[in-house]
Every structure is written in structure tokens, then in C-alpha cells.
CSV table of C-alpha atoms and ligand atoms in Angstrom, one decimal:
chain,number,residue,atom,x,y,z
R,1,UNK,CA,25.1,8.4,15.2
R,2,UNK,CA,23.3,9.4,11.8
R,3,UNK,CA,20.7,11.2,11.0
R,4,UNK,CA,18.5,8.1,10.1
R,5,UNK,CA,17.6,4.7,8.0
R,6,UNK,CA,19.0,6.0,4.7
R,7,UNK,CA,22.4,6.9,6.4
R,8,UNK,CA,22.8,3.6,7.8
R,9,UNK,CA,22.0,1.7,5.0
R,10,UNK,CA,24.7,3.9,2.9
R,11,UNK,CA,27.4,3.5,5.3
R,12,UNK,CA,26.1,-0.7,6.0
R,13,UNK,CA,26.1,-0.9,2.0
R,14,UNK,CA,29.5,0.9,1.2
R,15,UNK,CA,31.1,-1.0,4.6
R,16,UNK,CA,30.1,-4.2,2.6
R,17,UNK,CA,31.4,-3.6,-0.9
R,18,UNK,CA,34.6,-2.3,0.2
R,19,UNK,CA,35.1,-5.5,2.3
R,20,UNK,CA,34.4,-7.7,-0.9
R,21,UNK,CA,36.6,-5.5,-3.3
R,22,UNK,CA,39.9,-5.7,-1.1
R,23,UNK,CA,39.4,-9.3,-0.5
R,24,UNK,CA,38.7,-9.8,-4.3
R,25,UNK,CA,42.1,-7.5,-4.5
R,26,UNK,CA,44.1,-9.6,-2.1
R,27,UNK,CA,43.0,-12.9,-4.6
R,28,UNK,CA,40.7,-14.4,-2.5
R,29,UNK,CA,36.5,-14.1,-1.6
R,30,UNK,CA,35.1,-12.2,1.2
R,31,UNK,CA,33.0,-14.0,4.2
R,32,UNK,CA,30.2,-11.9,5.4
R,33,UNK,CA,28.4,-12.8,8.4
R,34,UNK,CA,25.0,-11.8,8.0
R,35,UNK,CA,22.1,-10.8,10.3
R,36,UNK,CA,18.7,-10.7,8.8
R,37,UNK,CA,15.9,-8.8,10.5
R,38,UNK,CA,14.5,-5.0,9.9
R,39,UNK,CA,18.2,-3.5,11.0
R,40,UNK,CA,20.1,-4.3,8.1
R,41,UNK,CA,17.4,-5.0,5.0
R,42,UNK,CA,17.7,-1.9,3.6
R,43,UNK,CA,21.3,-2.0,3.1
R,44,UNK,CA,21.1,-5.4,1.6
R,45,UNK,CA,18.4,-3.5,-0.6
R,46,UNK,CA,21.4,-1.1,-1.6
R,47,UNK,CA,23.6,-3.4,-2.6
R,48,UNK,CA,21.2,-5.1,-4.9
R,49,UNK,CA,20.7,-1.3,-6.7
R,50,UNK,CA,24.5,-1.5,-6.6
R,51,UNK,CA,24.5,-4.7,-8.2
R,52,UNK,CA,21.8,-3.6,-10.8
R,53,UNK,CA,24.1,-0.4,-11.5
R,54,UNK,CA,27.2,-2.1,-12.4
R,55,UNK,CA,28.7,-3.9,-9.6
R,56,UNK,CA,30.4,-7.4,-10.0
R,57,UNK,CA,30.5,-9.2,-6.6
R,58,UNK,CA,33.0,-12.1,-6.6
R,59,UNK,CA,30.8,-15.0,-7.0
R,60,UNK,CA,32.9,-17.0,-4.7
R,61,UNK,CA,31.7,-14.3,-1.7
R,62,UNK,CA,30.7,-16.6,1.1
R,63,UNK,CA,27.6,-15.3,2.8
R,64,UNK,CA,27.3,-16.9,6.8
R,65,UNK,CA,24.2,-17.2,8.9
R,66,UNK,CA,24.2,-15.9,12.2
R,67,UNK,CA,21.6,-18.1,13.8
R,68,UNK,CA,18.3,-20.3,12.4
R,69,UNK,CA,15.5,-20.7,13.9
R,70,UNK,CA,14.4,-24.1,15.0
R,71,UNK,CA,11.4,-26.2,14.2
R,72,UNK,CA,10.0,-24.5,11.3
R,73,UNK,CA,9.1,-26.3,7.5
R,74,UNK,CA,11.7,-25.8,5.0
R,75,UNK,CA,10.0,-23.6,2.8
R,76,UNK,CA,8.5,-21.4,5.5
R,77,UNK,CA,9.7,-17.6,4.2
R,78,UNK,CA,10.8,-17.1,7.6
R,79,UNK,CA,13.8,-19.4,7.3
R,80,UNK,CA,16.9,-17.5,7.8
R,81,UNK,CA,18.5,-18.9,5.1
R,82,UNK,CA,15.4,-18.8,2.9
R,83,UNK,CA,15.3,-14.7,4.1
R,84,UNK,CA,19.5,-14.4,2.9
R,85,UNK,CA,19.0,-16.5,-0.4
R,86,UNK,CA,16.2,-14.2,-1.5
R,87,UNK,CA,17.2,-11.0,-0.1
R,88,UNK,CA,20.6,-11.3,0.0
R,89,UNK,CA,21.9,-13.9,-2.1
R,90,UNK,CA,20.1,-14.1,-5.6
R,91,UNK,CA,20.3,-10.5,-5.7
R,92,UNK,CA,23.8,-10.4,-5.6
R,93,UNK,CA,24.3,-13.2,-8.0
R,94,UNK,CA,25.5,-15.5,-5.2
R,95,UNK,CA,24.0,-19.2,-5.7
R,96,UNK,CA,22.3,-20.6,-2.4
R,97,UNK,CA,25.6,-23.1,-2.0
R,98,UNK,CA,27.8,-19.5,-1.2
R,99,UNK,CA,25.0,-19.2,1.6
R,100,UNK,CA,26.7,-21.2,4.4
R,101,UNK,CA,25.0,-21.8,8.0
R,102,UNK,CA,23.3,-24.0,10.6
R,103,UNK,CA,21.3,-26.8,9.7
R,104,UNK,CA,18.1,-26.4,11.7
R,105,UNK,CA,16.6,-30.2,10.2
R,106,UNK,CA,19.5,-31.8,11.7
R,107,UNK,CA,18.6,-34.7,13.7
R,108,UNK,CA,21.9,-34.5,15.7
R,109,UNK,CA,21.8,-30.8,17.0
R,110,UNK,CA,24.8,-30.8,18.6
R,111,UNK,CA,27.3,-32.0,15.7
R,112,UNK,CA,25.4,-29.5,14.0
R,113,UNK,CA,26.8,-26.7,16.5
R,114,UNK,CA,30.1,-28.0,16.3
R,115,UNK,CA,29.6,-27.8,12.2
R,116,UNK,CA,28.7,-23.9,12.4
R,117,UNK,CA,32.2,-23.3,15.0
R,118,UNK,CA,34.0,-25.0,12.1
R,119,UNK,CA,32.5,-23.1,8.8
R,120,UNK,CA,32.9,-20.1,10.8
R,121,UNK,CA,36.5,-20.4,11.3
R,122,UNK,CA,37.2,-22.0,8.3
R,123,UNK,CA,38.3,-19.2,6.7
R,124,UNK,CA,37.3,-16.9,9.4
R,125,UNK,CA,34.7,-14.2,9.3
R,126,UNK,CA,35.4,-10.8,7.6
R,127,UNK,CA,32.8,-8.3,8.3
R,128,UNK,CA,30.3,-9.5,10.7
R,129,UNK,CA,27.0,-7.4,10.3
R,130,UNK,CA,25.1,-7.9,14.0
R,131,UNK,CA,21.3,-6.1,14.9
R,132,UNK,CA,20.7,-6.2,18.5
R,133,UNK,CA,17.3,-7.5,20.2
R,134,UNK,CA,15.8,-5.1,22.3
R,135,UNK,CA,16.7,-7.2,25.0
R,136,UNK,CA,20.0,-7.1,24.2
R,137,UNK,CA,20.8,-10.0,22.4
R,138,UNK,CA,23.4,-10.6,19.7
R,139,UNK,CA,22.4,-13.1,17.0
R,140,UNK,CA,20.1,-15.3,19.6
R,141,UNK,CA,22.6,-15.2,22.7
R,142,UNK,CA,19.9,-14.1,25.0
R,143,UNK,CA,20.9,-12.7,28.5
R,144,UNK,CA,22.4,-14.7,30.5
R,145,UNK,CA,24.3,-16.3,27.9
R,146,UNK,CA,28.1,-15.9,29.0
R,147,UNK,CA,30.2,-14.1,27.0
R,148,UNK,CA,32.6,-17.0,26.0
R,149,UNK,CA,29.7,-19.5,24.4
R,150,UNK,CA,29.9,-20.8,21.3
R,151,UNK,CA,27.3,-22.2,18.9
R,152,UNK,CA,24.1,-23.6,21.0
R,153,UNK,CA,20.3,-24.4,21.3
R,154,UNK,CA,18.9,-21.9,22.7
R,155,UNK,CA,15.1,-21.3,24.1
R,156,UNK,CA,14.0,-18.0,22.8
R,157,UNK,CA,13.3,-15.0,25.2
R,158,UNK,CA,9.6,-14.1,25.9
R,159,UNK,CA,11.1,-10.4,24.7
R,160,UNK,CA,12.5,-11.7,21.3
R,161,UNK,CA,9.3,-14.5,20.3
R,162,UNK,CA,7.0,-11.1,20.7
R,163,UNK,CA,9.1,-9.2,18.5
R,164,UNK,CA,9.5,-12.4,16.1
R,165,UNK,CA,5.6,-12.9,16.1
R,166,UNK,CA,4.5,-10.6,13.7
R,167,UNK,CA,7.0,-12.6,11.2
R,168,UNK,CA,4.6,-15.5,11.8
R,169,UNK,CA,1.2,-14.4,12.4
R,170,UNK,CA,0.7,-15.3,16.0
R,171,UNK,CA,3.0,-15.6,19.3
R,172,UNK,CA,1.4,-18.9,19.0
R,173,UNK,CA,3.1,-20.2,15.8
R,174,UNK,CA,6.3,-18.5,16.7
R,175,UNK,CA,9.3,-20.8,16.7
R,176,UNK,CA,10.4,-21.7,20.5
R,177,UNK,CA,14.1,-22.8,19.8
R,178,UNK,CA,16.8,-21.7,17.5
R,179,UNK,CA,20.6,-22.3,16.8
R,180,UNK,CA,23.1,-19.5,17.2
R,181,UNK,CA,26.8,-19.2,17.3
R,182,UNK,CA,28.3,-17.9,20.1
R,183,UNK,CA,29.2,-14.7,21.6
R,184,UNK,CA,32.9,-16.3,21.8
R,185,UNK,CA,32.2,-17.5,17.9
R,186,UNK,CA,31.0,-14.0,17.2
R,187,UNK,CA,33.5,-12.1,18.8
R,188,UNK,CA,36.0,-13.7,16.2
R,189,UNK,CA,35.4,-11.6,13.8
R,190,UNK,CA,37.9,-9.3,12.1
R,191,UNK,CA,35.6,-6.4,12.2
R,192,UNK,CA,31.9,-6.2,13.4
R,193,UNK,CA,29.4,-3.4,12.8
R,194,UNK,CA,26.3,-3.6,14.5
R,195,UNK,CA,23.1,-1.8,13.7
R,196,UNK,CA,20.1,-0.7,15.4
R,197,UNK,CA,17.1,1.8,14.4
R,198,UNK,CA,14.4,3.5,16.1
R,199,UNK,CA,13.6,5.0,19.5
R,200,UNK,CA,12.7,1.0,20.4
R,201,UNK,CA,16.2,-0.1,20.4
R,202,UNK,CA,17.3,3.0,22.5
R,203,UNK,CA,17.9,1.6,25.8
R,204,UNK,CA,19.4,-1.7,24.6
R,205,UNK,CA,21.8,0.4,22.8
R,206,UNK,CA,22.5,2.2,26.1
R,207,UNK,CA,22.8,-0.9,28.1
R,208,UNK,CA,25.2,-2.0,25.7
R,209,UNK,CA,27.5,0.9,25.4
R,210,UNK,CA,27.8,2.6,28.5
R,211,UNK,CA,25.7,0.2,31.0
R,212,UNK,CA,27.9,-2.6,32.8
R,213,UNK,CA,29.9,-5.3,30.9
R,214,UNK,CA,27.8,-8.0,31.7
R,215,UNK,CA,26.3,-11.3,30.6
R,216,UNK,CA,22.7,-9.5,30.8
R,217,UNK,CA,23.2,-7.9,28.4
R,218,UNK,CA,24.9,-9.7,25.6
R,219,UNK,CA,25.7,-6.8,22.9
R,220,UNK,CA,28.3,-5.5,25.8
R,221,UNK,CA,30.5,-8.1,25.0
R,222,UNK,CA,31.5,-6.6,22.2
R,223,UNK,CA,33.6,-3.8,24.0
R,224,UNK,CA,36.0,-6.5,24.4
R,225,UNK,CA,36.1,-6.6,20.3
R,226,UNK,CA,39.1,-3.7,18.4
R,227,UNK,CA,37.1,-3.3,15.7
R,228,UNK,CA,33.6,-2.6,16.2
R,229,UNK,CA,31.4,-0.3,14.7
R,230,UNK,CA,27.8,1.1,16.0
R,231,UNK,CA,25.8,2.2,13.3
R,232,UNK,CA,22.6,3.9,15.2
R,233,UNK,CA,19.9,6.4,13.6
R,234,UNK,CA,19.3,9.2,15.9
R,235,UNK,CA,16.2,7.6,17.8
R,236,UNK,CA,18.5,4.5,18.7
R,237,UNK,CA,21.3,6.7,20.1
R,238,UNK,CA,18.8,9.0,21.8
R,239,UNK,CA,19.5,6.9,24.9
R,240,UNK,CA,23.2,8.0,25.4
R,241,UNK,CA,24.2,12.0,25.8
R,242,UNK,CA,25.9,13.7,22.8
R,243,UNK,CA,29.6,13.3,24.1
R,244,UNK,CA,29.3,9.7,24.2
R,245,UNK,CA,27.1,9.1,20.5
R,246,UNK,CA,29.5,11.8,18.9
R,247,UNK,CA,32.1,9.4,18.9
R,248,UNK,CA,30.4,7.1,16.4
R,249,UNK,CA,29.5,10.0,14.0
W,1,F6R,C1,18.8,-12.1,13.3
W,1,F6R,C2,19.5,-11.9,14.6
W,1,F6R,C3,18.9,-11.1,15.6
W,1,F6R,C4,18.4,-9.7,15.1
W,1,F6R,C5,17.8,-8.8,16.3
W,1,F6R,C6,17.3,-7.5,15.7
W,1,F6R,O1,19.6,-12.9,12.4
W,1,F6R,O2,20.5,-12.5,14.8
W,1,F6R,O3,19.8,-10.9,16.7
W,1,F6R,O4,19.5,-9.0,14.6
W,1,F6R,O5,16.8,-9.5,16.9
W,1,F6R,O6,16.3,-7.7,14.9
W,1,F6R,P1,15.7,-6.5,14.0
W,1,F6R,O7,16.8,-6.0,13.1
W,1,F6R,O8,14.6,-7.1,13.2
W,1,F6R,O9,15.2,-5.5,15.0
């Protein structure tokens, strides 16, 4: 647990650079998988002040969707990948061909889903950066999804198109469908660090920590991870008692 936002983002932002540097130090480029949403846009914000104070990200640092929604225009700002190319991305000095992901305006769906199980372990995935829905969900793996899927269609939760909504003006105009790896594709990962803020994610948070292992609730799966971290601000921890958030201090 940290005290808040700020702390998150530091620890996000610094998690990040050091997993770009060592790769660049081993001779090759990093793969990030990246969320978007509220949880981790500040620390992408850091790193672009890190970028505009001196630091040289290896162009060849491969950034790698999560999940895409289905259904929308190309150019809607909504757009996962549109959201990484400008917030992520450009900022870093990364062109949009080191932005690698799901092709939502495929008219063959399910090669597509083979595609992302392919890019993902081509090369395998780094430092997977996760945010969990309040209803528990990883990426889009909604519960009930079981723990060993991999990349799918899936037909968004009421929970997650009312959170989405206010991304696009109405529940009305919200996307229905999305693509998503996995839990299984996630879990493959070298390291994960998931990240939740405010009192709203608290019980999610709880679910997923200390509540049973179980396919409703998807973010428990990643107990069976060795290398995960739970970055929380003190409202999204306020769910579980000291002993148990002290241990992610
Ligand atoms: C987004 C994604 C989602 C979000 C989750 C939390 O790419 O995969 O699982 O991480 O819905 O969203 P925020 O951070 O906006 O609360």
C-alpha cells in the first residue's frame, strides 16, 4: 500500500524504466504490456516528464495492448491503441508500428485472437502493467471467464460498459464487444504489477487478494503468478486489514 496516486505512479514509472534499461543492457528491446484506463495514466504521464528530462527509450521497445474494444470507428479517441499511440507512444518516441495489438476491424475475429496469442509470445511479455475492473476483471476477462482462456470476444459486463460510458458520452454509445487476451495469455508474463486507485476499487481488490481463488473473480488468478506486484493507494487497500496490505508496502 502507498500513501496515494503520486506514489503509484513513481513506483509504476520507475518499475517501467528499469525494465527497458536492463533489457537495452542485455542487447535487446523491452515488451511492455500495457493497460490503459485511469489506473495507470499518470505513470505513463511520468515517463513522458522522464523522457522530456533526458531519458532515451530504446526505440525498438515494443508496447502490447491488452484488449480493444470492438465495434468502434478507427479514429474514435477511445481506441485503445489510438489512447497508447498518444499517451503512451509518441511521447516516448515510439512510432505507432512498436505499438503492437488486436485488430478490432478484422473481418475474421478469430484468426485475429490467434494473431494476439502469437505477438504475445513472440518474444514474450516483460512487464505486464494490469488495472482491475471493479468487478474484477483483468484486461476484459469478465467473471466467469476461466482462468486458463486465452485471447477471445467477449460481451462486456453491465458493471464494466457503465464504468466505460462516461468515455463515450452515453451507456448507449458504449461499445458492447471487445477482444482480450486471456487470463492464461496474461498469466505468461515474466512479471505483472497491477494497479488500482480509490476507495471504488476496494472490494475488488479484497476479492482478489484474500477472497477465494475463483473464476468470479478474475484478478485472483494471478495468485497463481511468482512475480506479481499490487500497487494500491490507501483507499484501494482500505478493504484488506493492515497485516495483510503491509506486505505490499
Ligand atoms: C484496460 C483494461 C481494463 C482496465 C480496468 C480498470 O485496457 O484492460 O481491465 O484496466 O477496467 O480501468 P481503470 O483503470 O480506468 O479504472
Amino acid at each position: 500500500m502507498l500513501p496515494g496516486a503520486d506514489a503509484v505512479a513513481d513506483v509504476l514509472a520507475t518499475a517501467v524504466v528499469d525494465v527497458v534499461d536492463g533489457a537495452r543492457a542485455a542487447g535487446r528491446a523491452a515488451r511492455l504490456g500495457v493497460a490503459t484506463g485511469r489506473s495507470p495514466r499518470q505513470a505513463y504521464q511520468r515517463l513522458a516528464a522522464r523522457v522530456r528530462s533526458g531519458w532515451a527509450v530504446d526505440p525498438r521497445t515494443a508496447l502490447v495492448l491488452l484488449d480493444e474494444y470492438l465495434d468502434l470507428p478507427r479514429e474514435h479517441p477511445a481506441v485503445f491503441r489510438n489512447v497508447i499511440e498518444h499517451e503512451l507512444a509518441a511521447p516516448l518516441g515510439l512510432g505507432p508500428d512498436r505499438v503492437l495489438g488486436p485488430d478490432p476491424w478484422s473481418d475474421d475475429l478469430d484468426t485475429e485472437c490467434r494473431r494476439v496469442e502469437a505477438l504475445v509470445a513472440d518474444g514474450g511479455i516483460d512487464l505486464q502493467i494490469l488495472g482491475i475492473g471493479r468487478n474484477g476483471h483483468i484486461a476484459f476477462n469478465e467473471p466467469g471467464t476461466p482462468f486458463d482462456s486465452r485471447a477471445h470476444v467477449v460481451d462486456l459486463a453491465p458493471a464494466t460498459r457503465l464504468d466505460a460510458a462516461r468515455a463515450f458520452g452515453s451507456l448507449e454509445s458504449t461499445p458492447r464487444r471487445a477482444i482480450t487476451q486471456g487470463i492464461a495469455t496474461i498469466l505468461t508474463a515474466r512479471r505483472i504489477v497491477l494497479v488500482a486507485l480509490g476507495e471504488h476499487k476496494a472490494a475488488a481488490v479484497r476479492a482478489a487478494v484474500v477472497g477465494p481463488q475463483t473464476a468470479a473473480t478474475p484478478a485472483s488468478a494471478l495468485r497463481d503468478h511468482p512475480t506479481v506486484v499490487v500497487l494500491l493507494d490507501a483507499a484501494a487497500a482500505s478493504g484488506l486489514d493492515t497485516e495483510v496490505s503491509g506486505l505490499g508496502s
